[in-house]
CSV table of C-alpha atoms and ligand atoms in Angstrom, one decimal:
chain,number,residue,atom,x,y,z
A,1,MET,CA,12.6,9.6,18.0
A,2,LEU,CA,10.4,8.1,15.3
A,3,THR,CA,8.8,4.7,15.3
A,4,ILE,CA,8.4,3.0,11.9
A,5,LEU,CA,6.1,0.0,11.6
A,6,GLY,CA,7.2,-2.9,9.4
A,7,ASN,CA,10.2,-3.7,7.3
A,8,GLY,CA,8.5,-3.0,4.0
A,9,ALA,CA,9.7,-1.1,1.0
A,10,ILE,CA,8.5,2.4,2.1
A,11,GLY,CA,9.4,1.6,5.8
A,12,ASN,CA,13.0,0.9,4.8
A,13,LEU,CA,13.1,4.0,2.7
A,14,LEU,CA,12.0,6.0,5.7
A,15,ALA,CA,14.6,4.3,7.9
A,16,LEU,CA,17.3,5.0,5.3
A,17,GLN,CA,16.3,8.7,5.4
A,18,CYS,CA,16.5,8.7,9.2
A,19,GLN,CA,20.0,7.1,9.1
A,20,HIS,CA,21.1,9.6,6.4
A,21,LEU,CA,19.7,12.6,8.4
A,22,GLN,CA,20.8,11.2,11.8
A,23,ILE,CA,17.3,11.1,13.1
A,24,ASP,CA,16.8,8.6,15.9
A,25,TYR,CA,14.3,5.9,14.9
A,26,ARG,CA,13.1,2.4,15.7
A,27,ILE,CA,11.5,-0.2,13.4
A,28,ILE,CA,8.9,-2.6,14.7
A,29,ALA,CA,9.2,-5.7,12.5
A,30,ARG,CA,7.0,-8.8,12.9
A,31,SER,CA,8.8,-11.0,10.4
A,32,GLU,CA,12.5,-11.0,9.5
A,33,SER,CA,14.7,-8.4,11.1
A,34,PRO,CA,17.9,-8.4,9.0
A,35,THR,CA,20.9,-6.6,10.6
A,36,GLU,CA,21.8,-5.0,7.3
A,37,ILE,CA,19.6,-4.0,4.4
A,38,HIS,CA,21.3,-3.2,1.0
A,39,CYS,CA,19.8,-0.1,-0.6
A,40,GLN,CA,20.1,0.6,-4.3
A,41,PHE,CA,18.9,3.7,-6.2
A,42,SER,CA,17.6,3.4,-9.8
A,43,GLN,CA,18.6,7.1,-10.4
A,44,GLN,CA,21.8,7.8,-8.6
A,45,SER,CA,22.8,11.3,-7.5
A,46,PRO,CA,25.3,12.6,-4.8
A,47,GLN,CA,22.5,12.2,-2.2
A,48,HIS,CA,21.3,8.9,-3.6
A,49,GLN,CA,24.1,6.4,-3.7
A,50,ALA,CA,24.0,2.6,-3.0
A,51,THR,CA,24.3,2.2,0.8
A,52,VAL,CA,23.8,-0.2,3.6
A,53,LEU,CA,21.0,0.5,6.1
A,54,GLN,CA,21.7,-0.8,9.6
A,55,PRO,CA,18.2,-0.9,11.0
A,56,VAL,CA,17.5,-0.2,14.6
A,57,TYR,CA,14.7,-2.3,16.0
A,58,GLN,CA,12.4,-2.3,19.0
A,59,GLN,CA,10.5,-5.3,20.3
A,60,VAL,CA,7.0,-5.8,19.0
A,61,THR,CA,5.7,-5.6,22.6
A,62,ASP,CA,7.7,-2.4,23.6
A,63,SER,CA,5.7,0.7,24.3
A,64,ILE,CA,5.4,3.3,21.6
A,65,ASP,CA,6.3,6.6,23.0
A,66,SER,CA,8.1,8.4,20.2
A,67,ASP,CA,7.5,11.7,18.4
A,68,LEU,CA,5.6,10.0,15.6
A,69,PHE,CA,4.3,6.5,14.9
A,70,ILE,CA,4.5,6.0,11.1
A,71,LEU,CA,2.5,3.2,9.5
A,72,PRO,CA,3.8,2.7,5.9
A,73,LEU,CA,1.6,-0.3,5.3
A,74,LYS,CA,-0.7,-1.8,2.7
A,75,ALA,CA,-4.1,-0.1,3.2
A,76,TYR,CA,-5.7,-3.4,4.4
A,77,GLN,CA,-3.1,-3.7,7.1
A,78,ILE,CA,-3.7,-0.3,8.7
A,79,ILE,CA,-6.8,-1.1,10.9
A,80,PRO,CA,-5.4,-4.5,12.1
A,81,ALA,CA,-2.1,-2.8,12.9
A,82,ILE,CA,-3.8,0.0,15.0
A,83,GLN,CA,-5.8,-2.7,16.8
A,84,GLN,CA,-2.6,-4.7,17.5
A,85,TYR,CA,-0.4,-1.8,18.8
A,86,LYS,CA,-3.1,0.3,20.5
A,87,PRO,CA,-2.5,-1.2,24.0
A,88,GLN,CA,1.2,-0.1,24.0
A,89,LEU,CA,0.6,3.3,22.2
A,90,ASN,CA,0.9,6.5,24.2
A,91,PRO,CA,-2.3,8.4,23.4
A,92,LYS,CA,-0.3,11.6,22.8
A,93,VAL,CA,1.8,10.1,20.0
A,94,PRO,CA,0.6,11.2,16.5
A,95,LEU,CA,0.0,8.4,14.0
A,96,VAL,CA,1.0,8.8,10.3
A,97,LEU,CA,-1.0,6.6,8.0
A,98,LEU,CA,1.0,6.3,4.9
A,99,HIS,CA,-0.7,4.2,2.2
A,100,ASN,CA,-2.5,4.1,-1.1
A,101,GLY,CA,-6.2,3.7,-1.4
A,102,MET,CA,-8.7,4.6,1.4
A,103,VAL,CA,-9.3,3.2,4.9
A,104,ASP,CA,-12.4,3.8,7.0
A,105,HIS,CA,-11.4,7.0,8.8
A,106,GLN,CA,-14.3,6.8,11.3
A,107,HIS,CA,-13.1,3.4,12.4
A,108,VAL,CA,-9.5,4.8,12.9
A,109,LEU,CA,-10.8,7.8,14.9
A,110,GLN,CA,-12.8,5.4,17.1
A,111,LEU,CA,-9.9,3.0,17.6
A,112,VAL,CA,-7.5,5.8,18.8
A,113,PRO,CA,-9.9,8.4,20.3
A,114,ASP,CA,-7.0,10.7,21.6
A,115,ASN,CA,-4.0,10.4,19.2
A,116,PRO,CA,-3.5,13.1,16.6
A,117,ILE,CA,-3.5,11.5,13.1
A,118,ILE,CA,-1.8,12.5,9.9
A,119,ILE,CA,-2.9,10.9,6.6
A,120,ALA,CA,-0.2,10.9,3.9
A,121,THR,CA,0.4,9.6,0.4
A,122,THR,CA,3.6,9.6,-1.5
A,123,SER,CA,4.8,9.1,-5.1
A,124,TYR,CA,8.2,7.9,-4.0
A,125,GLY,CA,8.9,4.4,-5.3
A,126,ALA,CA,10.6,1.4,-3.7
A,127,PHE,CA,10.4,-2.3,-3.8
A,128,LYS,CA,12.0,-5.1,-1.8
A,129,HIS,CA,13.5,-7.9,-3.9
A,130,GLN,CA,14.6,-9.8,-0.8
A,131,ALA,CA,14.4,-9.3,3.0
A,132,ASP,CA,17.8,-7.6,3.2
A,133,GLY,CA,17.5,-5.6,-0.1
A,134,VAL,CA,15.5,-2.6,-1.1
A,135,ASN,CA,15.5,-0.8,-4.5
A,136,ILE,CA,14.6,2.9,-4.4
A,137,THR,CA,13.0,3.3,-7.8
A,138,GLY,CA,11.7,6.9,-7.7
A,139,ILE,CA,12.2,10.1,-5.8
A,140,GLY,CA,8.8,11.7,-5.6
A,141,ALA,CA,6.6,14.0,-3.6
A,142,THR,CA,4.3,13.6,-0.6
A,143,GLN,CA,0.9,15.0,0.2
A,144,GLY,CA,-0.3,15.2,3.8
A,145,GLY,CA,-3.0,16.5,6.1
A,146,TRP,CA,-4.5,16.0,9.5
A,147,LEU,CA,-7.4,13.7,10.2
A,148,ARG,CA,-7.2,14.8,13.9
A,149,ASN,CA,-5.1,17.8,14.8
A,150,SER,CA,-2.2,17.8,17.3
A,151,GLU,CA,-1.4,20.6,19.7
A,152,ASP,CA,1.6,21.5,17.5
A,153,ASN,CA,0.9,20.6,13.9
A,154,LEU,CA,3.8,22.5,12.5
A,155,TYR,CA,6.3,20.7,14.7
A,156,PHE,CA,5.2,17.3,13.7
A,157,GLN,CA,4.9,18.2,10.0
A,158,GLY,CA,8.5,19.4,10.2
A,159,LEU,CA,9.6,16.1,11.5
A,160,PHE,CA,7.7,14.0,8.9
A,161,GLU,CA,8.4,16.1,5.8
A,162,ARG,CA,12.2,15.7,6.2
A,163,LEU,CA,11.7,12.0,5.4
A,164,LEU,CA,9.8,12.2,2.1
A,165,PRO,CA,10.3,15.7,0.7
A,166,PRO,CA,8.9,17.8,-0.8
A,167,CYS,CA,5.7,17.5,1.2
A,168,ASN,CA,2.6,19.5,0.6
A,169,TRP,CA,0.2,20.0,3.5
A,170,HIS,CA,-3.5,20.3,2.7
A,171,GLU,CA,-6.3,21.7,4.9
A,172,ASP,CA,-8.7,19.4,3.0
A,173,ILE,CA,-6.7,16.2,2.7
A,174,LEU,CA,-9.9,14.3,1.7
A,175,GLN,CA,-10.0,16.2,-1.6
A,176,VAL,CA,-6.5,15.1,-2.4
A,177,LEU,CA,-7.1,11.5,-1.3
A,178,TRP,CA,-10.3,11.2,-3.3
A,179,ARG,CA,-8.6,12.6,-6.4
A,180,LYS,CA,-5.8,10.1,-6.0
A,181,LEU,CA,-8.4,7.4,-5.4
A,182,ALA,CA,-10.0,8.3,-8.7
A,183,VAL,CA,-6.7,7.8,-10.6
A,184,ASN,CA,-6.0,4.5,-8.7
A,185,SER,CA,-9.5,3.3,-9.4
A,186,VAL,CA,-8.8,3.5,-13.1
A,187,ILE,CA,-5.1,2.6,-13.5
A,188,ASN,CA,-4.7,-0.1,-10.9
A,189,PRO,CA,-7.5,-2.6,-11.8
A,190,LEU,CA,-7.4,-2.0,-15.6
A,191,THR,CA,-3.7,-2.5,-15.9
A,192,ALA,CA,-3.9,-5.6,-13.7
A,193,ILE,CA,-6.8,-7.2,-15.5
A,194,HIS,CA,-5.4,-6.5,-19.0
A,195,ASN,CA,-1.8,-7.2,-18.1
A,196,ILE,CA,-0.6,-3.9,-19.6
A,197,PRO,CA,1.7,-1.0,-18.7
A,198,ASN,CA,0.0,2.3,-17.7
A,199,GLY,CA,0.5,3.9,-21.1
A,200,LYS,CA,-1.7,1.4,-22.9
A,201,LEU,CA,-4.7,2.9,-21.2
A,202,ALA,CA,-4.5,5.8,-23.7
A,203,GLU,CA,-5.8,3.4,-26.3
A,204,PRO,CA,-9.5,3.9,-27.3
A,205,GLN,CA,-10.8,0.5,-26.1
A,206,TYR,CA,-10.4,1.6,-22.5
A,207,ARG,CA,-12.0,5.0,-22.9
A,208,SER,CA,-15.6,4.1,-22.0
A,209,THR,CA,-14.6,2.3,-18.8
A,210,ILE,CA,-12.3,5.2,-17.8
A,211,MET,CA,-15.2,7.7,-18.4
A,212,ALA,CA,-17.7,5.5,-16.4
A,213,VAL,CA,-15.4,4.9,-13.4
A,214,SER,CA,-14.6,8.6,-13.2
A,215,ALA,CA,-18.2,9.7,-13.6
A,216,GLU,CA,-19.2,7.5,-10.6
A,217,ILE,CA,-16.4,8.9,-8.5
A,218,ALA,CA,-17.3,12.4,-9.4
A,219,THR,CA,-20.9,11.9,-8.4
A,220,LEU,CA,-19.7,10.5,-5.0
A,221,MET,CA,-17.3,13.3,-4.5
A,222,ASN,CA,-20.0,15.9,-5.1
A,223,ARG,CA,-22.3,14.2,-2.7
A,224,LEU,CA,-19.5,14.4,-0.1
A,225,ASP,CA,-19.1,18.2,-0.8
A,226,LEU,CA,-15.8,17.6,-2.6
A,227,PRO,CA,-16.6,19.5,-5.8
A,228,VAL,CA,-15.2,18.0,-9.0
A,229,THR,CA,-16.3,17.2,-12.6
A,230,GLN,CA,-16.0,13.9,-14.5
A,231,ASN,CA,-13.8,15.8,-17.0
A,232,GLU,CA,-11.3,16.9,-14.3
A,233,LEU,CA,-10.9,13.4,-13.0
A,234,VAL,CA,-10.5,11.9,-16.6
A,235,SER,CA,-7.9,14.6,-17.4
A,236,ASN,CA,-6.0,14.0,-14.2
A,237,CYS,CA,-6.0,10.3,-14.9
A,238,MET,CA,-4.9,10.6,-18.5
A,239,ALA,CA,-2.1,13.0,-17.5
A,240,ILE,CA,-0.7,10.3,-15.1
A,241,VAL,CA,-1.2,7.6,-17.7
A,242,GLU,CA,1.0,9.6,-20.1
A,243,LYS,CA,3.6,10.6,-17.4
A,244,THR,CA,4.0,7.0,-16.2
A,245,ALA,CA,3.4,5.3,-19.6
A,246,ALA,CA,6.2,2.8,-19.2
A,247,ASN,CA,5.4,1.9,-15.6
A,248,TYR,CA,3.5,-1.1,-14.3
A,249,SER,CA,1.1,-0.2,-11.6
A,250,SER,CA,1.4,-1.7,-8.1
A,251,MET,CA,-1.8,-3.8,-8.6
A,252,HIS,CA,-0.4,-5.1,-11.8
A,253,GLN,CA,2.8,-6.2,-10.0
A,254,ASP,CA,0.8,-7.6,-7.1
A,255,VAL,CA,-1.3,-9.8,-9.5
A,256,GLN,CA,1.8,-10.9,-11.4
A,257,HIS,CA,3.4,-11.9,-8.1
A,258,LYS,CA,0.2,-13.5,-6.8
A,259,ARG,CA,0.1,-11.1,-3.8
A,260,GLN,CA,-3.0,-9.7,-2.2
A,261,THR,CA,-3.9,-6.4,-3.9
A,262,GLU,CA,-5.3,-3.2,-2.4
A,263,ILE,CA,-8.5,-3.5,-4.5
A,264,GLU,CA,-10.8,-3.6,-1.4
A,265,ASN,CA,-9.4,-0.1,-0.4
A,266,ILE,CA,-9.6,1.3,-3.9
A,267,SER,CA,-12.6,0.0,-6.0
A,268,GLY,CA,-14.0,-1.7,-2.9
A,269,TYR,CA,-14.0,1.6,-1.0
A,270,VAL,CA,-15.8,3.4,-3.9
A,271,VAL,CA,-18.5,0.7,-4.1
A,272,SER,CA,-19.0,0.8,-0.3
A,273,GLN,CA,-19.3,4.6,-0.4
A,274,GLY,CA,-21.8,4.2,-3.3
A,275,GLU,CA,-23.9,1.8,-1.1
A,276,LYS,CA,-23.8,4.2,1.8
A,277,LEU,CA,-24.8,7.3,-0.3
A,278,SER,CA,-27.2,5.5,-2.6
A,279,VAL,CA,-25.0,6.2,-5.7
A,280,SER,CA,-24.9,3.4,-8.3
A,281,THR,CA,-21.3,2.3,-9.1
A,282,PRO,CA,-21.6,-0.5,-11.7
A,283,ALA,CA,-18.3,0.3,-13.5
A,284,ASN,CA,-16.2,0.3,-10.2
A,285,SER,CA,-18.2,-2.8,-9.1
A,286,SER,CA,-17.3,-4.6,-12.2
A,287,LEU,CA,-13.5,-3.9,-11.8
A,288,LEU,CA,-13.7,-4.9,-8.1
A,289,GLU,CA,-15.3,-8.3,-9.0
A,290,GLN,CA,-12.8,-9.0,-11.8
A,291,ILE,CA,-9.9,-8.4,-9.4
A,292,ARG,CA,-11.5,-10.4,-6.7
A,293,LYS,CA,-11.9,-13.3,-9.2
A,294,ILE,CA,-8.2,-13.1,-10.2
A,295,GLU,CA,-7.2,-13.2,-6.5
A,296,THR,CA,-9.3,-16.3,-5.9
A,297,TYR,CA,-7.3,-18.2,-8.5
A,298,TYR,CA,-4.1,-17.8,-6.5
A,299,LYS,CA,-5.4,-18.1,-2.9
B,1,LIG,N1,6.4,0.7,-2.6
B,1,LIG,C1,6.1,1.8,-3.3
B,1,LIG,O1,6.8,2.1,-4.3
B,1,LIG,C2,5.0,2.6,-3.0
B,1,LIG,C3,4.8,3.9,-3.6
B,1,LIG,C4,3.8,4.7,-3.3
B,1,LIG,C5,2.8,4.2,-2.4
B,1,LIG,N2,3.0,3.0,-1.8
B,1,LIG,C6,1.9,2.6,-0.8
B,1,LIG,O2,2.6,2.6,0.5
B,1,LIG,C7,2.0,1.5,1.3
B,1,LIG,C8,3.2,0.6,1.7
B,1,LIG,O3,3.7,0.0,0.5
B,1,LIG,P1,5.0,-0.9,0.6
B,1,LIG,O4,5.3,-1.2,-0.8
B,1,LIG,O5,6.0,-0.4,1.5
B,1,LIG,O6,4.4,-2.2,1.3
B,1,LIG,P2,5.1,-3.5,1.9
B,1,LIG,O7,6.5,-3.6,1.3
B,1,LIG,O8,4.2,-4.6,1.8
B,1,LIG,O9,5.3,-3.0,3.4
B,1,LIG,C9,4.4,-3.2,4.4
B,1,LIG,C10,5.2,-3.8,5.6
B,1,LIG,O10,4.5,-3.7,6.8
B,1,LIG,C11,4.6,-4.9,7.5
B,1,LIG,N3,3.5,-5.0,8.4
B,1,LIG,C12,2.2,-5.0,8.1
B,1,LIG,N4,1.4,-5.1,9.2
B,1,LIG,C13,2.3,-5.1,10.2
B,1,LIG,C14,2.1,-5.2,11.6
B,1,LIG,N5,0.9,-5.3,12.2
B,1,LIG,N6,3.3,-5.3,12.4
B,1,LIG,C15,4.5,-5.2,11.8
B,1,LIG,N7,4.7,-5.1,10.5
B,1,LIG,C16,3.6,-5.1,9.7
B,1,LIG,C17,4.6,-5.9,6.4
B,1,LIG,O11,5.0,-7.2,6.9
B,1,LIG,P3,4.6,-8.5,6.2
B,1,LIG,O12,5.5,-8.7,5.0
B,1,LIG,O13,4.9,-9.5,7.3
B,1,LIG,O14,3.1,-8.4,5.9
B,1,LIG,C18,5.5,-5.3,5.4
B,1,LIG,O15,6.9,-5.6,5.7
B,1,LIG,C19,1.0,0.8,0.3
B,1,LIG,O16,-0.3,1.3,0.6
B,1,LIG,C20,1.5,1.2,-1.1
B,1,LIG,O17,0.4,1.1,-2.0
B,1,LIG,C21,4.0,2.2,-2.1
């Protein structure tokens, strides 16, 4: 049995996969708990047809004693959620932290000193247009790794990877997360600030900022023994800009809808790591401040 936290876009996608694969699951929802959720696929295929999810819920206060406890949450919701559910969480249950951006791993390890922990990130796409409707906008791939090992990593990996396949498992998940952070640190704030789709970042006026943001992150990564060059980070980023040229980033959409962004877990994380390691991060700091300012307008 799997426990999925929240009735969010990725949470509903996971529940839909469980329903499809006949995997027993429960959702813990703190807000609305619709009895039916209508699921649409942007790209239809025999496996991906419009369907109705009939979610199975458990009470917010019930104990969590399943095979996996999956937290498909905004990065800033992860630590508060672990604090909230820790009292009812069996210490043997592995957590799966499924989010963009970075959270403070030391804090997570301290909060749950015994539970095994998977960190995962996915390029699947989904959004909720209403409480009882979810659009699956992209079938992607997933990257995962262990922050704290379990007694049987392969068993738990097998359970999780059926939900968001294909899933690549990494010995050094931090390398993967930092490389993704580098891409997010460029694309998310710049597209949100300038109100542009990703592809516009190929225009020359953004080049110096992209170079500076990537240089700062490369310096930090090298300090953390995660070898990389500025050029590698810039090339990764520009490849994604090209591949997703017509897309609007999640931060762009959050700003357009006046929702809290994940900036504190993207540029904010880079700046805080810079302070910790005495690496100057003015380019990331500037993007952080600009997004913070935009957020204050709609608070
Ligand atoms: N959606 C995508 O296409 C996509 C793609 C790749 C990566 N990601 C990443 O995946 C993560 C999740 O994204 P998402 O789009 O699924 O976010 P989302 O739709 O906002 O889902 C998060 C859900 O978790 C709920 N939640 C938060 N804390 C909770 C708690 N303590 N107890 C119960 N429920 C709680 C939220 O409820 P409330 O509404 O009450 O806050 C919300 O329903 C993010 O880091 C995002 O960047 C998303």
